[in-house]
Short mmCIF file of C-alpha atoms in Angstrom, two decimals:
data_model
loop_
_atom_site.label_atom_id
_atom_site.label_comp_id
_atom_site.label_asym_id
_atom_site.label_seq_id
_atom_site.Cartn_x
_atom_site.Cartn_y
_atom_site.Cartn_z
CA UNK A 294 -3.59 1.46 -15.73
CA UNK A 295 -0.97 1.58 -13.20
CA UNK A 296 -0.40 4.75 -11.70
CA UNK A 297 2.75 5.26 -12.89
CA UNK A 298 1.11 5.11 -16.37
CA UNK A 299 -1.52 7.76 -15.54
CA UNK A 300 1.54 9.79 -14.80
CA UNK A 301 2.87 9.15 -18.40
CA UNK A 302 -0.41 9.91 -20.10
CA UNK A 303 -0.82 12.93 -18.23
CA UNK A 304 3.11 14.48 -18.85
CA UNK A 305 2.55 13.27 -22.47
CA UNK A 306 -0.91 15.75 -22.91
CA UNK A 307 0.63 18.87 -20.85
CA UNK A 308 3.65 18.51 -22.93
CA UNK A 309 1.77 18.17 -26.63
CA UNK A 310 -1.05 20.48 -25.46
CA UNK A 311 2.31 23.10 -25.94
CA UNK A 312 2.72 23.81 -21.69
CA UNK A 313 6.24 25.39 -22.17
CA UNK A 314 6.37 25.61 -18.12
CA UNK A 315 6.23 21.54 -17.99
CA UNK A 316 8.89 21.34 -21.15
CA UNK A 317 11.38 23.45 -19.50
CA UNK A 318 10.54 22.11 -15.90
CA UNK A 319 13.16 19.13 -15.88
CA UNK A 320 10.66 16.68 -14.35
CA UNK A 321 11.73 12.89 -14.60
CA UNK A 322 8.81 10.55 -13.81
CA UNK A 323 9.36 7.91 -11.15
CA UNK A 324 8.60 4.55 -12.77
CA UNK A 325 6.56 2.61 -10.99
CA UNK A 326 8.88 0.30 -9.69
CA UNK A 327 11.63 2.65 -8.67
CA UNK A 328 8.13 4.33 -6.41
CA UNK A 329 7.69 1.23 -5.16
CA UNK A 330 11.31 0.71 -3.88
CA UNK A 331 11.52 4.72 -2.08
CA UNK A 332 8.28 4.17 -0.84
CA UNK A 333 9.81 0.18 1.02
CA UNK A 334 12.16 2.35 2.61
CA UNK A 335 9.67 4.19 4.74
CA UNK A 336 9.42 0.68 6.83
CA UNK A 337 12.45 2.15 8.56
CA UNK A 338 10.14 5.36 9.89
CA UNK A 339 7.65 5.26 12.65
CA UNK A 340 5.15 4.32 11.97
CA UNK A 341 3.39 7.98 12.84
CA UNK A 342 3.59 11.32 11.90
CA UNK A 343 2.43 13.25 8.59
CA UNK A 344 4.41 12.12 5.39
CA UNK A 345 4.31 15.23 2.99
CA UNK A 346 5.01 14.57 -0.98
CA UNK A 347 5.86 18.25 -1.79
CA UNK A 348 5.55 17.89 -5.87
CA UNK A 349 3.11 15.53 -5.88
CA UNK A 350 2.60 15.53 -9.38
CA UNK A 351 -0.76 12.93 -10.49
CA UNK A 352 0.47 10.75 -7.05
CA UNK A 353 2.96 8.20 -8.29
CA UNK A 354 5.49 8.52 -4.77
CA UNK A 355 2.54 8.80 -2.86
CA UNK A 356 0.32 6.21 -4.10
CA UNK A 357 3.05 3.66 -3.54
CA UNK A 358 3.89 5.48 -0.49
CA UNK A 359 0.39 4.40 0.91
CA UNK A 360 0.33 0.83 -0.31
CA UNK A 361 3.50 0.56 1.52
CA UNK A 362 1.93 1.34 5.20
CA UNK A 363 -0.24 -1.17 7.58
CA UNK A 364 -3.09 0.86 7.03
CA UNK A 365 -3.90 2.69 3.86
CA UNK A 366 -6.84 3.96 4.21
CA UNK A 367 -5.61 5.58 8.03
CA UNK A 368 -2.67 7.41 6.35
CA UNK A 369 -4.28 8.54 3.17
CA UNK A 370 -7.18 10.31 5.34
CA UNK A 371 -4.85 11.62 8.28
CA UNK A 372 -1.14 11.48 7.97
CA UNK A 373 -0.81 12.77 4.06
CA UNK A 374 -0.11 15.94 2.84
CA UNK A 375 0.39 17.08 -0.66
CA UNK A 376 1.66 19.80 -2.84
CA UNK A 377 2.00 20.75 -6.13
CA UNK A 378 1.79 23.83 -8.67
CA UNK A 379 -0.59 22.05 -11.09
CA UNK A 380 -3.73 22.24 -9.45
CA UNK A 381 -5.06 19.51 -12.05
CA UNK A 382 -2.31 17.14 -11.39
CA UNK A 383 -2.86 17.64 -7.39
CA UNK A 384 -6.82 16.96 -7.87
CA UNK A 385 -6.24 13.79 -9.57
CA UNK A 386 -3.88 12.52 -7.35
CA UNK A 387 -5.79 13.46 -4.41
CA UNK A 388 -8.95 11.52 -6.22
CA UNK A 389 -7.28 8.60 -7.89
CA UNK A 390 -5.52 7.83 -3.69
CA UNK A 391 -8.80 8.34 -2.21
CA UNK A 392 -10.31 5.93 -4.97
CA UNK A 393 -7.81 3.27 -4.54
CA UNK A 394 -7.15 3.23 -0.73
CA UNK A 395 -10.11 5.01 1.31
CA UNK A 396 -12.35 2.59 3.52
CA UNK A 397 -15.92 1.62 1.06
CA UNK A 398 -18.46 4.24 1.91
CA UNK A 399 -16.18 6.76 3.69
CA UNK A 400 -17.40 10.34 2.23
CA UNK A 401 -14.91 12.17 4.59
CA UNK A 402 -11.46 10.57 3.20
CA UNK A 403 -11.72 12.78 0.01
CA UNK A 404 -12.41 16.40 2.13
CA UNK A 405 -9.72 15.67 4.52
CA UNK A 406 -6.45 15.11 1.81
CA UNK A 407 -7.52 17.76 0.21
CA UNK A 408 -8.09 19.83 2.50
CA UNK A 409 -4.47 19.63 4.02
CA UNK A 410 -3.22 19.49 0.64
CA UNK A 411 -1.82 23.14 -1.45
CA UNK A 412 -1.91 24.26 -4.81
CA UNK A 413 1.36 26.80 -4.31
CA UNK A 414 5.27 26.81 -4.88
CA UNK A 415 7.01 24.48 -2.01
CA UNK A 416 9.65 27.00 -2.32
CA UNK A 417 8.20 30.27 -1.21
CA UNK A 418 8.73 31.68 1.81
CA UNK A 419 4.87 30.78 3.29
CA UNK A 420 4.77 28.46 6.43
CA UNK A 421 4.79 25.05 4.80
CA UNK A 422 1.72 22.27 6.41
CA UNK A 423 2.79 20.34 9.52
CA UNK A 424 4.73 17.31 8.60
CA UNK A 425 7.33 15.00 10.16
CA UNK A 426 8.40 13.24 6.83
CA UNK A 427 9.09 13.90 3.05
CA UNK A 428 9.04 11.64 0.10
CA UNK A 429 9.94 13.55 -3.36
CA UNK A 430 11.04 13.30 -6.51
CA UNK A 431 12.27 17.37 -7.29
CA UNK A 432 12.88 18.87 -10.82
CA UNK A 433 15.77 18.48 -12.54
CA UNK A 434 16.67 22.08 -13.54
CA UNK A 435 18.24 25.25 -13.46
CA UNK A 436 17.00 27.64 -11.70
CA UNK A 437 17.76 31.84 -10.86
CA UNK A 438 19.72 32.06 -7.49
CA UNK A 439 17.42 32.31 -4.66
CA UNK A 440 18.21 34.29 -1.59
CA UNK A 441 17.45 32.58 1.57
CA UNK A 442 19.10 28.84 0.40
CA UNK A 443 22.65 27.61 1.64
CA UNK A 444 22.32 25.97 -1.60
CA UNK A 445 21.56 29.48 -4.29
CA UNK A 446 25.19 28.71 -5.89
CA UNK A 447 24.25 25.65 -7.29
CA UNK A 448 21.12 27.23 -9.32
CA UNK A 449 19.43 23.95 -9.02
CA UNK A 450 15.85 23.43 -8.66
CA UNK A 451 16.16 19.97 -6.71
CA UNK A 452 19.17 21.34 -4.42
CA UNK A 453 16.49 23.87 -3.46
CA UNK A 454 13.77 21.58 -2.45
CA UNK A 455 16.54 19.07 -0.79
CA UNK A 456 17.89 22.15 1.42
CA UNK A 457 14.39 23.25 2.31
CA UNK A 458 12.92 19.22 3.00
CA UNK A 459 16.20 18.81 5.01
CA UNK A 460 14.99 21.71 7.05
CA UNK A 461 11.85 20.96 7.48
CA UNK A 462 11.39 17.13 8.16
CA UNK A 463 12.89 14.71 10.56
CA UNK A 464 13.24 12.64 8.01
CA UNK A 465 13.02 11.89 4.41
CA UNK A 466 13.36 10.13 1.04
CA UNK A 467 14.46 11.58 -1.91
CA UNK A 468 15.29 10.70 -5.64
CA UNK A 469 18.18 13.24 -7.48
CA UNK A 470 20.55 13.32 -9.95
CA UNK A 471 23.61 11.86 -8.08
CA UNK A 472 26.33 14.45 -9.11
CA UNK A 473 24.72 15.66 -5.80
CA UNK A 474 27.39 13.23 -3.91
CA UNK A 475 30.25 14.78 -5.80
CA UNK A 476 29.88 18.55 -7.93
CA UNK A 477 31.58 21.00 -6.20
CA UNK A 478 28.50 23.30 -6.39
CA UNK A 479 26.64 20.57 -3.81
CA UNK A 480 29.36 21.15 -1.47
CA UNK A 481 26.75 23.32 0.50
CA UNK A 482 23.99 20.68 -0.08
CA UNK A 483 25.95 17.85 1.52
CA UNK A 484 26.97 19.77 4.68
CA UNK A 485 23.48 20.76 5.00
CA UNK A 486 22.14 17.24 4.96
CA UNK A 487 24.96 16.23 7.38
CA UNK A 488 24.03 19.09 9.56
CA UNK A 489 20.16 18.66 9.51
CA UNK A 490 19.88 14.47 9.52
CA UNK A 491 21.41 12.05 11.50
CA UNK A 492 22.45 10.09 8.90
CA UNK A 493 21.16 8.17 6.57
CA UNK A 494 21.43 5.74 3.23
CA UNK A 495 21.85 6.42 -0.27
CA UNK A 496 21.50 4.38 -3.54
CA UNK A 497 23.47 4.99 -6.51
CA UNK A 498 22.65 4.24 -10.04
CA UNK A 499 24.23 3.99 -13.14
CA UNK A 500 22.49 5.19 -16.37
CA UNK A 501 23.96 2.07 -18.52
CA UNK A 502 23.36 -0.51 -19.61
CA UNK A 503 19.62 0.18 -17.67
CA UNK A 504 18.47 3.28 -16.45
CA UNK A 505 16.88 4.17 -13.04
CA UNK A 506 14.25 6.51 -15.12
CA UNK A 507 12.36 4.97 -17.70
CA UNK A 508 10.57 6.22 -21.00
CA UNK A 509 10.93 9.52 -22.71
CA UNK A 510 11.17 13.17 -21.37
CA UNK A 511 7.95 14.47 -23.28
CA UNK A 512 8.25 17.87 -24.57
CA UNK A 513 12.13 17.75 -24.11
CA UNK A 514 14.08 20.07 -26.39
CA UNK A 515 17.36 17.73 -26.43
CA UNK A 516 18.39 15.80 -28.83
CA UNK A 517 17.77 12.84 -27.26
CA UNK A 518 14.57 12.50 -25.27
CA UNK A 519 15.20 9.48 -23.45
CA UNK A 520 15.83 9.86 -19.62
CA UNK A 521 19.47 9.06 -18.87
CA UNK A 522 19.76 10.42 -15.79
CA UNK A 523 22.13 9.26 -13.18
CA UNK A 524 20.04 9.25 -10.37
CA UNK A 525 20.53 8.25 -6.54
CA UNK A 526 17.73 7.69 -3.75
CA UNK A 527 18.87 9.05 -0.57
CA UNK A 528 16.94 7.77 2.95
CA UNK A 529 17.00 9.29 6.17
CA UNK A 530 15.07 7.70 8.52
CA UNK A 531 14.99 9.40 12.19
CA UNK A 532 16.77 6.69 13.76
CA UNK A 533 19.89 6.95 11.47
CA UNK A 534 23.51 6.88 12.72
CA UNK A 535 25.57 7.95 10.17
CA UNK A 536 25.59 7.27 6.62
CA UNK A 537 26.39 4.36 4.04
CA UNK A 538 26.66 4.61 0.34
CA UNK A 539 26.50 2.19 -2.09
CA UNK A 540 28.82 2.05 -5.46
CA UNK A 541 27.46 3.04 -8.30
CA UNK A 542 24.86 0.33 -9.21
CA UNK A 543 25.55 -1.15 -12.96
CA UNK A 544 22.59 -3.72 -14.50
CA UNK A 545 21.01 -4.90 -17.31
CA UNK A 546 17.15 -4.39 -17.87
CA UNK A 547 17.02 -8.35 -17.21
CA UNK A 548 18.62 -8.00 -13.60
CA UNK A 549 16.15 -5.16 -12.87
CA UNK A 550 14.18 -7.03 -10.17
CA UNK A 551 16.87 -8.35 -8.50
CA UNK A 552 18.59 -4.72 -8.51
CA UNK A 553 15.95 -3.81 -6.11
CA UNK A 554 16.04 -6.85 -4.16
CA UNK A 555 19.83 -6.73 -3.47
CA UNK A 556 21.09 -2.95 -3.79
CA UNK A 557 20.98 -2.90 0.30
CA UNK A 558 24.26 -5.69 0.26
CA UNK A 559 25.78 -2.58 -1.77
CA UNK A 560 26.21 -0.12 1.19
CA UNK A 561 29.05 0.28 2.84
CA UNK A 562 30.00 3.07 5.26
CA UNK A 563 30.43 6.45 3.62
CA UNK A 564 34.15 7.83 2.96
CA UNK A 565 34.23 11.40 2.36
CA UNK A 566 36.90 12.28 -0.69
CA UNK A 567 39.80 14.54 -1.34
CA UNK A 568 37.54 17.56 -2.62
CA UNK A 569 34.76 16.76 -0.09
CA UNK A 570 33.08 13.74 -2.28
CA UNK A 571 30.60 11.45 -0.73
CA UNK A 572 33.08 8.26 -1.76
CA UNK A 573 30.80 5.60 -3.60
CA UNK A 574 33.37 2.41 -2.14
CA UNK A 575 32.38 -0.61 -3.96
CA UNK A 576 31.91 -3.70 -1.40
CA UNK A 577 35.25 -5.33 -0.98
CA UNK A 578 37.51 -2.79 -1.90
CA UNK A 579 36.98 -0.73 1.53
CA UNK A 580 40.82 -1.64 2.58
CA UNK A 581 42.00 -0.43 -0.83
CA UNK A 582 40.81 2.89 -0.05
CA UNK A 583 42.28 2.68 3.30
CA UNK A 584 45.26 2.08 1.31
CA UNK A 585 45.62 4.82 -0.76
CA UNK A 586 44.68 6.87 1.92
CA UNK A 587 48.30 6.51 3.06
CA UNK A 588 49.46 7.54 -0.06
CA UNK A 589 51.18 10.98 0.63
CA UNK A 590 50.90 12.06 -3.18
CA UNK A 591 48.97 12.52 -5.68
CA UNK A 592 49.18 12.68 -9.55
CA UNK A 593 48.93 16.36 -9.02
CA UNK A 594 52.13 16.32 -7.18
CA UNK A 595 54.01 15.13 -10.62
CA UNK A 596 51.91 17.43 -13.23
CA UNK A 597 54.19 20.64 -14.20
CA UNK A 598 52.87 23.47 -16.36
CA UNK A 599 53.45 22.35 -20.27
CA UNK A 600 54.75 21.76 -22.78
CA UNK A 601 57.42 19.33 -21.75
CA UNK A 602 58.72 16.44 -23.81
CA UNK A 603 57.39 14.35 -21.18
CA UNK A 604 53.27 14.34 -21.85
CA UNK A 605 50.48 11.72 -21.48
CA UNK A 606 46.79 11.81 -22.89
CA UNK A 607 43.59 10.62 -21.30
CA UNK A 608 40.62 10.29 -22.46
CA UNK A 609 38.57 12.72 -20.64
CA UNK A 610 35.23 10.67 -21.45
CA UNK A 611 35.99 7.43 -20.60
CA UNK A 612 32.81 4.78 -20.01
CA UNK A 613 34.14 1.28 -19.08
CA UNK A 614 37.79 2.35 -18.43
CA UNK A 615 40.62 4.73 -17.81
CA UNK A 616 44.04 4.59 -19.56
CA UNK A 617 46.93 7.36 -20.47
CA UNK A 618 48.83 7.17 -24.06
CA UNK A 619 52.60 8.17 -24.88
CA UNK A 620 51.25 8.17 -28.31
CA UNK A 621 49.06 11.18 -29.55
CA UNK A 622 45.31 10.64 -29.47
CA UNK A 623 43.06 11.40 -32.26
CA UNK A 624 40.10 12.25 -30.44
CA UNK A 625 37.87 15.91 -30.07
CA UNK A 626 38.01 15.14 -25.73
CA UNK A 627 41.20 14.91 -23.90
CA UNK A 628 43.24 15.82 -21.14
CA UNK A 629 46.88 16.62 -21.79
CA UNK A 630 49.56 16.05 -19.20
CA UNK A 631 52.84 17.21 -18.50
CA UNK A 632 55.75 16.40 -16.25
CA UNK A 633 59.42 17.41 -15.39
CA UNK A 634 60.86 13.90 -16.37
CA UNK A 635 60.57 10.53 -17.72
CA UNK A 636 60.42 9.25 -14.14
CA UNK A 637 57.57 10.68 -13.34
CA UNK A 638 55.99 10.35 -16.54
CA UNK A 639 56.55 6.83 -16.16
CA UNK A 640 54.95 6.73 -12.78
CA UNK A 641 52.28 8.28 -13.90
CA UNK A 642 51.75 6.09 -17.31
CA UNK A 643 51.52 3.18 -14.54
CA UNK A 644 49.32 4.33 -12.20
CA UNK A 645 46.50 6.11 -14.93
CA UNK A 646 46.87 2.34 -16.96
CA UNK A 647 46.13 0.35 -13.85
CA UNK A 648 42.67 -0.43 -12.75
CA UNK A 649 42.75 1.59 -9.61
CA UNK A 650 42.25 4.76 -11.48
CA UNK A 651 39.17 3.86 -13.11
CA UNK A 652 38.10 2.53 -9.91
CA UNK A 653 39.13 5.79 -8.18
CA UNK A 654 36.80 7.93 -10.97
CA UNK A 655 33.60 5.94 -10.41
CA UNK A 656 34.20 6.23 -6.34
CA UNK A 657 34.18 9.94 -6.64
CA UNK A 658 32.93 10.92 -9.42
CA UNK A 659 31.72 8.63 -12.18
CA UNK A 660 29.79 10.96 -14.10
CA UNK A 661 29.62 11.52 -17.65
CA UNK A 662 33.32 12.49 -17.81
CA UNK A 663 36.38 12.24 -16.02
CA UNK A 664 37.19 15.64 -15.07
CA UNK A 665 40.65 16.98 -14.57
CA UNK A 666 40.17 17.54 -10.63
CA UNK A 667 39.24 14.02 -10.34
CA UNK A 668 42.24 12.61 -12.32
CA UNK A 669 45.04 15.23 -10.51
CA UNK A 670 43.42 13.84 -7.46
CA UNK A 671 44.12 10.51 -7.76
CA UNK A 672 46.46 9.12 -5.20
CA UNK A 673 50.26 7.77 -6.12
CA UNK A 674 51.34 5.34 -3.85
CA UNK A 675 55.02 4.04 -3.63
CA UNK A 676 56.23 1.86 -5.73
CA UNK A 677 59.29 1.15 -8.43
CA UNK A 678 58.25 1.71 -12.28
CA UNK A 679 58.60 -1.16 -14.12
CA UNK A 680 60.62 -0.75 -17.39
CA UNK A 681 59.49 -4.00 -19.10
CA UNK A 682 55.81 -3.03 -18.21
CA UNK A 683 56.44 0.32 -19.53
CA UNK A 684 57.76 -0.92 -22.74
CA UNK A 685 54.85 -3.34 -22.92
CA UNK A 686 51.97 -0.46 -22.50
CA UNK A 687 54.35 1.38 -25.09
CA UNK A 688 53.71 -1.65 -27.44
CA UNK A 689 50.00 -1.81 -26.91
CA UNK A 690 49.34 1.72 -27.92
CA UNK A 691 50.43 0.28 -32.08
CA UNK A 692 48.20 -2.89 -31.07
CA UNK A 693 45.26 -1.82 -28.94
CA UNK A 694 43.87 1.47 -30.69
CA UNK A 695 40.20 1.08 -30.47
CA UNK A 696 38.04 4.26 -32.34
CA UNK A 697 34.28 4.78 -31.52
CA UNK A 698 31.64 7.31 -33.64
CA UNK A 699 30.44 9.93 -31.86
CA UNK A 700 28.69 13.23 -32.73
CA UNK A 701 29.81 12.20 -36.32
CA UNK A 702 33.47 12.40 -35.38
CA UNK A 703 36.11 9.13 -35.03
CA UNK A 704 37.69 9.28 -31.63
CA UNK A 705 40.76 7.09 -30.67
CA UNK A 706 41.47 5.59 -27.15
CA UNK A 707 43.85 2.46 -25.99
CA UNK A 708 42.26 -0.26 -24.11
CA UNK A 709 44.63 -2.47 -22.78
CA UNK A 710 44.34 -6.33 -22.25
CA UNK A 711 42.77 -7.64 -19.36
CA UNK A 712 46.59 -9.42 -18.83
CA UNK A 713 48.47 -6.24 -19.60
CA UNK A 714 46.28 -4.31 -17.00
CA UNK A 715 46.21 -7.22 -14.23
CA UNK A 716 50.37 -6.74 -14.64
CA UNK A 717 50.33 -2.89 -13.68
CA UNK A 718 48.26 -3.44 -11.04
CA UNK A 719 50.65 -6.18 -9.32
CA UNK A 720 53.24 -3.35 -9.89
CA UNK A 721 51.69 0.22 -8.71
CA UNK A 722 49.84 -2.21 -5.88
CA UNK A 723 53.36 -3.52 -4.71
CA UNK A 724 51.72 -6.80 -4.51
CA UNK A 725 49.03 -6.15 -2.78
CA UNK A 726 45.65 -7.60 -4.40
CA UNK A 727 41.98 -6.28 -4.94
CA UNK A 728 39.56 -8.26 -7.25
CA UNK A 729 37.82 -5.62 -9.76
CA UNK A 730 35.73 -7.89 -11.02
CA UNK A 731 32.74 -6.01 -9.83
CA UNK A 732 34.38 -2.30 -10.74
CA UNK A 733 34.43 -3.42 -14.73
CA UNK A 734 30.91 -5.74 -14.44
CA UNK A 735 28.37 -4.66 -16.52
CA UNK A 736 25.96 -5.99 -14.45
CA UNK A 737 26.50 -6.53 -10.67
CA UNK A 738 23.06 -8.70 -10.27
CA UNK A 739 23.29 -11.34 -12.97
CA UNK A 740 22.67 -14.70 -12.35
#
């Protein structure tokens, strides 16, 4: 068994042995691969100083973290340190490293991890064990506000253990749920990382058509019990200057490999948003950000308190695009928008249809939903409305009504011809031209 699947077996048994602590705890187990890629990115550190895995869980960060270092058997003996709750869990990861890495015949290897390891909460105000570096994957949950963290308004267990690795290490690696780069609530959480590393690198990935965490959430009270997590890897290495982002990552399970191989030709240099946003800039479209940057409106600049005659719908759970109907929407999740005029209405209907604002969604948000914030947000460059274009997205809304089950209810959206949507953005781009191939590719690393 890999260790990743010792990890599996043992979450499966705490789970169906009925430990509600471990159902409720929000943990999403690092596949094996993904452990291997975070743990590749501590090439970048020194190569001394104590790494510390702070939920170690049975091992799976730190087992790959060893088998990524010159000497295995040197760092699991002297420059590991591990913690965890689950004094089980800790005692088999501390056996099954010593058992894979320490030198034949060395009865000392096994005394000396555990002995700097800690069966305790990493979050309690108790001196932590010297370290220079963190690797961790934290729980995913809610948690009561805790007094003490920049981060207690956020009510998130892995915003908590971010804050306090942050604080603690010169450096670090870390697996989240990437609404970190973009919530409001993780306002505090960015700043703090800005203010505590010198930069740094962070990987973004979608959750279709592949998923960054693999298998099923055992003991999960959801409906579905598959992880679907959006998750990101964030690295800051000592020796960072400044940070780069990458977009967020879409693949199929066949281009998984690769993925790993090639997310570093994703980063680009970070762009902070209009609410604060870590930017996710996909590769090649860094000048059309510059662009809209100039722009000195945006959509919420047009928007007028309703009802008005002059109105617009968007789908406010959009997945592979982003467009804005004339025409009523039969659908349980929308956003409804008004304006003074038809001019602006109009304007509006152009820029929402085009493929810059799906573009701008997954560059600062791209979550589940498009929120509201995000769509007022979105910049309006100038440029003359098009009447015949108009007329033509008019027409599609009679021709391209698409409907899609879900939660047992029919809901309606419009998606527009490739053709169609190529013509608005030669009109709300005044010309100008950006390729989105990659923005609507649902996989960036086939072959």
């Amino acid at each position: 068994m890999t260790i990743g699947e010792v990890g599996v077996v043992y979450e499966a048994l705490l789970a169906n042995l009925g430990r509600s602590e471990r159902k409720a705890s929000g943990q999403y187990f690092t596949p094996d691969d993904a452990a291997a890629f975070m743990a590749e990115q501590s090439r970048t550190f020194p190569d001394e100083g104590v790494w510390l895995d702070p939920c170690t869980g049975v091992g799976n960060l730190a087992w790959h973290l060893a088998a990524a270092q010159a000497d295995p058997a040197s760092f699991v003996k002297h420059r590991l340190t591990l913690i965890d709750l689950d004094k089980t869990a800790l005692m088999t990861a501390v056996v099954v490293l010593v058992s894979t890495y320490a030198e034949e015949n060395d009865r000392t290897a096994l005394a000396a991890i555990w002995g700097r390891s800690q069966v305790r909460d990493f979050l309690s105000d108790e001196d932590l064990p010297p370290h220079d570096f963190a690797i961790v994957n934290p729980p995913y949950a809610r948690s009561a506000r805790r007094s003490g963290f920049r981060t207690a308004a956020a009510n998130e267990l892995f915003a908590y253990f971010i804050e306090r690795v942050s604080s603690t290490s010169r450096g670090l690696i870390a697996v989240t749920p990437a609404a970190y780069l973009n919530a409001p609530r993780y306002q505090t959480l960015r700043d703090h990382l800005d203010q505590t590393q010198t930069g740094g690198y962070v990987f973004v990935f979608d959750n279709v058509p592949d998923t960054l965490f693999r298998g099923y959430k055992y003991g999960s009270t959801n409906t579905s019990s598959t992880n679907f997590v959006r998750a990101a890897i964030t690295v800051c290495a000592p020796d960072s200057a400044g940070w780069r982002i990458t977009p967020i990552l879409r693949w199929a399970a066949g281009s998984r490999s690769r993925m790993f191989l090639q997310a570093h030709d994703h980063l680009v240099n970070r762009r902070i948003g209009p609410d604060g946003q870590w930017a996710k800039v996909m590769r090649g479209t860094e000048q059309l950000w510059q662009y809209l940057e100039s722009a000195t409106h945006s959509l919420s600049d047009f928007l007028v308190q309703g009802p008005t005659e002059y109105r617009l719908e968007v789908a406010s759970t959009p997945r592979y695009y982003v467009s804005a109907s004339i025409r009523p929407l039969d659908r349980a999740s929308k956003h409804i928008l008004f304006f003074a005029n038809v001019e602006s209405r109009d304007r509006a209907y152009l820029m929402i249809n085009s493929s810059v604002a799906y573009w701008w969604w997954r560059v600062i948000d791209g979550g589940v939903t498009l929120p509201l914030r995000a769509l007022r947000s979105l910049p309006m460059p100038e440029f003359a409305p098009d009447d015949s274009i108009v007329a033509r997205l008019r027409h599609s809304e009679t021709t391209d009504v698409v409907s899609k089950l879900n939660a047992g209810r029919h809901n309606e959206n419009v998606k527009r011809s490739p053709a169609l949507v190529e013509a608005v953005n030669r009109c709300v781009l005044g010309g100008a031209h950006w390729s989105f191939r990659e923005v609507y590719a649902p996989d960036l690393f086939a072959v």
